[in-house]
GROMACS .gro file of C-alpha atoms in nm:
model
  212
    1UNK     CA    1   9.213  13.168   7.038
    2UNK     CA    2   9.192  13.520   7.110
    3UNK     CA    3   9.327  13.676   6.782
    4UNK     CA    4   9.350  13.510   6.462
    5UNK     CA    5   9.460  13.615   6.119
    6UNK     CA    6   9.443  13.416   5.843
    7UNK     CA    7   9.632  13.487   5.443
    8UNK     CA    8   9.632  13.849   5.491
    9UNK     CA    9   9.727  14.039   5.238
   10UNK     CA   10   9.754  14.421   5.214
   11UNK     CA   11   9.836  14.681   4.970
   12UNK     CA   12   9.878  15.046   4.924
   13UNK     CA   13   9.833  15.042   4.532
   14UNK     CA   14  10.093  14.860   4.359
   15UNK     CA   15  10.300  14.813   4.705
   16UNK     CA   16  10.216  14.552   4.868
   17UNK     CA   17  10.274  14.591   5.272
   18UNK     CA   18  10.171  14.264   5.395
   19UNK     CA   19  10.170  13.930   5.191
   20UNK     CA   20  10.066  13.607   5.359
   21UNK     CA   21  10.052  13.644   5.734
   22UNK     CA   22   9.913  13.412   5.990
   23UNK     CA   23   9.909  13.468   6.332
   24UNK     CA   24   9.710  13.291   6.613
   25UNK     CA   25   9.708  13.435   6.998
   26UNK     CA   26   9.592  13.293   7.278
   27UNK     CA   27   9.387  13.461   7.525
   28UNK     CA   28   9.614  13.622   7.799
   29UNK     CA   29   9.916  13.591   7.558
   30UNK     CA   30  10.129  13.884   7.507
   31UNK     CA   31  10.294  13.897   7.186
   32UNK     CA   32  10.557  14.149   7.015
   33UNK     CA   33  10.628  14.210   6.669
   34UNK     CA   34  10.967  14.362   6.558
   35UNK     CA   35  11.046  14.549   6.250
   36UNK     CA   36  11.189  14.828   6.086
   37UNK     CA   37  10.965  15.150   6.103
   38UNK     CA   38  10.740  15.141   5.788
   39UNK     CA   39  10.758  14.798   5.745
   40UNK     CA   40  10.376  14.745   5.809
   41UNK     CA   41  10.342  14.703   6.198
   42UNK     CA   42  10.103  14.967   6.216
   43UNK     CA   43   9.909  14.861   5.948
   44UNK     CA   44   9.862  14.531   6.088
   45UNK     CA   45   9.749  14.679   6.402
   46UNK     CA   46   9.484  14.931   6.197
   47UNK     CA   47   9.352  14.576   5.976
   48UNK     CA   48   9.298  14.382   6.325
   49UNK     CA   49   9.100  14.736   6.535
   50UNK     CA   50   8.903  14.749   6.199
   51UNK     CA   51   9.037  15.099   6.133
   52UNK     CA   52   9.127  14.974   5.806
   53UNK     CA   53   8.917  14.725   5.576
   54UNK     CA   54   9.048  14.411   5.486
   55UNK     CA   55   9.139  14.328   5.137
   56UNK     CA   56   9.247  13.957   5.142
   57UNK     CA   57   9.204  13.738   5.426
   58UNK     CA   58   9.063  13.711   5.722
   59UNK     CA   59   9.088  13.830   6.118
   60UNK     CA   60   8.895  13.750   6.425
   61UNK     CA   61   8.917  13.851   6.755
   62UNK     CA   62   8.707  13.730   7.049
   63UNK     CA   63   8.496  13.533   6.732
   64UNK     CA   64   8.417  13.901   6.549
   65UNK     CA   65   8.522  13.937   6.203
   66UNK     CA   66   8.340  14.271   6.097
   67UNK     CA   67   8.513  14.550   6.135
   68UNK     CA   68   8.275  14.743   6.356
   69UNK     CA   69   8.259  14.421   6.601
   70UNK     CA   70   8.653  14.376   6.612
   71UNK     CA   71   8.654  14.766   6.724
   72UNK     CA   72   8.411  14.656   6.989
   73UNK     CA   73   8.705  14.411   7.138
   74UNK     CA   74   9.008  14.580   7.097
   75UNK     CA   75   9.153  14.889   7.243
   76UNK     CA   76   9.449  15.070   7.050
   77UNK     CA   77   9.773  15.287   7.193
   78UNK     CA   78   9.948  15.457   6.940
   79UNK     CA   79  10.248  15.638   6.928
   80UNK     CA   80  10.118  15.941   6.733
   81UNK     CA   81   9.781  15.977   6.893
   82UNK     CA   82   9.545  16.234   6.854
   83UNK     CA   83   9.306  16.387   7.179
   84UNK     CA   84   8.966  16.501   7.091
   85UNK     CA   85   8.955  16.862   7.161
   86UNK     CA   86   8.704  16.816   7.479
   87UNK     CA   87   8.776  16.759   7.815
   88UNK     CA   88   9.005  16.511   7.982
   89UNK     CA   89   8.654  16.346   8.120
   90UNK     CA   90   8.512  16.304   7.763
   91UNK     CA   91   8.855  16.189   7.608
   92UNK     CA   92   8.850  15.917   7.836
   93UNK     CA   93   8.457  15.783   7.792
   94UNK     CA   94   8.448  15.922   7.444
   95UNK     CA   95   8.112  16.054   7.507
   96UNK     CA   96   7.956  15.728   7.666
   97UNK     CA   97   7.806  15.705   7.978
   98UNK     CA   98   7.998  15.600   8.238
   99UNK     CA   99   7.959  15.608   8.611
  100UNK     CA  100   8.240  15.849   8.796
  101UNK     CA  101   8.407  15.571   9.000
  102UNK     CA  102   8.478  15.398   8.717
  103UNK     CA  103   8.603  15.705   8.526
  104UNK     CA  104   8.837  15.759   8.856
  105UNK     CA  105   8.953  15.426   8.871
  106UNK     CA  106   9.104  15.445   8.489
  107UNK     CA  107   9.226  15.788   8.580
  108UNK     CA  108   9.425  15.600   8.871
  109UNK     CA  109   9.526  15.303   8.698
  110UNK     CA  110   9.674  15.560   8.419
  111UNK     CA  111   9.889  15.768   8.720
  112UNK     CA  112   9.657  16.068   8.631
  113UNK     CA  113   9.512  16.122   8.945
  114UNK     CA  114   9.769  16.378   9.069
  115UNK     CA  115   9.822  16.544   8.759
  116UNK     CA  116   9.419  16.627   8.754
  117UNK     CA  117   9.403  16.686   9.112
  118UNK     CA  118   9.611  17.009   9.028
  119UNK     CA  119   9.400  17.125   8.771
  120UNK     CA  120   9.117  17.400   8.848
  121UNK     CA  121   8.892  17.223   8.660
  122UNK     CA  122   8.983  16.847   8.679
  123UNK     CA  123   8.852  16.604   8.469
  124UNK     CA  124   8.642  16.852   8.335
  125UNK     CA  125   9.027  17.031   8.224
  126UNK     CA  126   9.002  17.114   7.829
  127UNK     CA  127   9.291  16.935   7.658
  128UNK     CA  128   9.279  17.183   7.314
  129UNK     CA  129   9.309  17.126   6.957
  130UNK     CA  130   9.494  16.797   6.928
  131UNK     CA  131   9.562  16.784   7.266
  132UNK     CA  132   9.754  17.107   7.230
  133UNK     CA  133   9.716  17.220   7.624
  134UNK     CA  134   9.863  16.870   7.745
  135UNK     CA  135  10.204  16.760   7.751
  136UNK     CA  136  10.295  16.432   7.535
  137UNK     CA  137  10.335  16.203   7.834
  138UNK     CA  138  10.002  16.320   7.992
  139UNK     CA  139   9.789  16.264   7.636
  140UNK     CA  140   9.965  15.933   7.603
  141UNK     CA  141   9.869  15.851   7.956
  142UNK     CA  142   9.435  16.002   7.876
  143UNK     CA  143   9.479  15.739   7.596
  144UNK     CA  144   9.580  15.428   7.783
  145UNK     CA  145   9.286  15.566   8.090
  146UNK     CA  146   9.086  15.565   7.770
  147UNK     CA  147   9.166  15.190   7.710
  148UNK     CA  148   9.151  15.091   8.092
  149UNK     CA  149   8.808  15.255   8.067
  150UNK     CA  150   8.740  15.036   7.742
  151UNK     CA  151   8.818  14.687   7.925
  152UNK     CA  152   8.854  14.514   7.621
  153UNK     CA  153   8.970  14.193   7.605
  154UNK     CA  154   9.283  14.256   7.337
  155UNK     CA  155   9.492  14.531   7.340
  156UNK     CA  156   9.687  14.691   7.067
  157UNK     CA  157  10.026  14.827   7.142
  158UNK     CA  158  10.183  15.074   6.877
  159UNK     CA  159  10.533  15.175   6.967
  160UNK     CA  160  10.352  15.364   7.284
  161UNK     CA  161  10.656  15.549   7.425
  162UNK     CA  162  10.859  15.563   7.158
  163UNK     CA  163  10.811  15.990   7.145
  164UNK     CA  164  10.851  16.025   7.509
  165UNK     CA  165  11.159  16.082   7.719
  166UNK     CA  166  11.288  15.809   7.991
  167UNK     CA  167  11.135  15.945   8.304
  168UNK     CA  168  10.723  16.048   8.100
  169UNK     CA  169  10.824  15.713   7.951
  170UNK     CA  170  10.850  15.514   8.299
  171UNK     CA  171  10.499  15.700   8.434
  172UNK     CA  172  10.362  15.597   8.082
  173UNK     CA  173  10.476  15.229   8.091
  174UNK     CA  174  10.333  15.182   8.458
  175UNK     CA  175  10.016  15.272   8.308
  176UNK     CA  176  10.060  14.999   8.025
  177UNK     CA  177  10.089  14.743   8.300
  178UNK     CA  178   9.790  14.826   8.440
  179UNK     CA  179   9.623  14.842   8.092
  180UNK     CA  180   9.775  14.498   8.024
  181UNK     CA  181   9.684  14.306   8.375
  182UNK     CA  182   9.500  14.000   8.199
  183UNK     CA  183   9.441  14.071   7.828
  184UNK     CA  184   9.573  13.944   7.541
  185UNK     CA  185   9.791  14.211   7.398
  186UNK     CA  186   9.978  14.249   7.061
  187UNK     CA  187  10.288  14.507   7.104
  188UNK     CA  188  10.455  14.667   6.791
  189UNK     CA  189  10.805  14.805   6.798
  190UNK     CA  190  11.099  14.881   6.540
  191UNK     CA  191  11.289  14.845   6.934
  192UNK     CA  192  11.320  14.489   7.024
  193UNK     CA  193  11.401  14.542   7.424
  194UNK     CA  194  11.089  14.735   7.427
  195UNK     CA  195  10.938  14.348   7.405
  196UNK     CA  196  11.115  14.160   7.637
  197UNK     CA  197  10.863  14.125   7.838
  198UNK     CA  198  10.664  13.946   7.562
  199UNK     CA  199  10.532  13.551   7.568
  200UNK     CA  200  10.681  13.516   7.201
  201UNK     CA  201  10.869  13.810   6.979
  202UNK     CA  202  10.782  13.754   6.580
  203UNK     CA  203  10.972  13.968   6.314
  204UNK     CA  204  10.779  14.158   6.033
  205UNK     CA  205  11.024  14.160   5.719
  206UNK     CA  206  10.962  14.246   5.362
  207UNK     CA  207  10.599  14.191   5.465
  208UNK     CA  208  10.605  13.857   5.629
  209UNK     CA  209  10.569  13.712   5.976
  210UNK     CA  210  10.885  13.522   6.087
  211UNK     CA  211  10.952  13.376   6.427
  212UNK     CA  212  11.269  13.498   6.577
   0.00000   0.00000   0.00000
C-alpha cells in the first residue's frame, strides 16, 4: 500500500473533526473524497503531509510514519496557497539545488513556459508578498511546477481550482494531469464531478469515511 491510515482521530479542542477513519491506497490509485466544506477534508490532507501532528492513530505513506519523513513523500496543492515572496525559480525548488533542465521541464509540464517567456526577467520574475504580482491561476500553476519538481510518489489534492474561473481552471487542470501521470493521488472536494475521474470516490460525513 501506498497510503495507509489507521483509527485516526482528530480534534480541535472539544470538537472533534475526524473520529475513526481508515483508509488504505494503493500505489497508482487515485482516490477522491467528498464532503461539505469544513467537514475535515483538509485536515485529513494536513495529518497525512505531516503539516499537522497526529493525535490518535496512525498514517504511513511509502512505509514513513514521522511527520518529517511523510513530508519527504508527499507533495500538497491547495486551494488557498501561499507563494514565498522570491522568485518564480526559488518558489519552484524552494531553495534546493536543482539542475535548470529539470527546473524547465516542471515549468513545461505546469503550462508556464509561455507565461515566463514574456517576462523580462523569467524565472528569475519576483512573484511579491504572497504572490501579490501573480495572477491566481499562474500561482496555482508555480505550485503544481513546485510538485512536478518534487516527484513524490503521493500527491495531495485540496480543492485545487476551486478559486479559479473555467478557462485559468482548464490551463490549471492540464497541469494536474501532468502532476498526476503515475502517482498515487488523494483529491479533496466539497464538488463531486470534480472526482470523476477518480479509481474510488469516499464521502467524509460528520467525521467519518463512508464509501459512496
Amino acid at each position: 500500500m501506498s497510503v495507509t491510515i489507521e483509527n485516526l482521530c482528530f480534534s480541535y479542542g472539544e470538537k472533534q473533526v475526524l473520529d475513526n477513519i481508515n483508509l488504505s491506497i494503493q500505489t497508482g490509485e487515485s482516490v477522491g473524497i467528498v464532503g461539505v466544506s469544513g467537514g475535515g477534508k483538509s485536515t485529513l490532507l494536513k495529518l497525512i503531509s505531516g503539516l499537522y501532528d497526529i493525535q490518535s492513530g496512525i498514517i504511513t505513506v511509502m512505509g514513513a510514519r514521522t511527520s518529517a519523513n511523510r513530508r519527504k513523500n508527499v507533495s500538497m496543492v491547495m486551494q488557498n496557497l501561499s507563494l514565498f515572496p522570491a522568485s518564480i525559480r526559488d518558489n519552484i525548488t524552494c531553495g534546493h539545488e536543482m539542475v535548470e533542465v529539470d527546473i524547465l521541464h516542471a515549468c513545461d509540464a505546469a503550462q508556464l513556459s509561455e507565461w515566463i517567456a514574456t517576462l523580462p526577467d523569467g524565472l528569475d520574475t519576483f512573484v511579491g508578498e504572497r504572490g501579490s504580482k501573480v495572477s491566481g491561476g499562474q500561482a496555482q500553476r508555480i505550485s503544481i511546477a513546485r510538485a512536478i519538481a518534487k516527484n513524490a510518489s503521493a500527491i495531495l489534492l485540496d480543492e485545487p481550482t476551486s478559486a479559479l474561473d473555467n478557462e485559468t481552471g482548464s490551463a490549471v487542470i492540464k497541469a494536474l494531469d501532468e502532476l498526476m501521470k503515475d502517482k498515487t493521488v488523494l483529491h479533496v472536494s466539497h464538488r463531486p464531478e470534480m472526482l470523476i475521474g477518480c479509481d474510488r470516490v469516499l464521502h467524509l460525513e460528520g467525521g467519518c469515511l463512508y464509501a459512496t
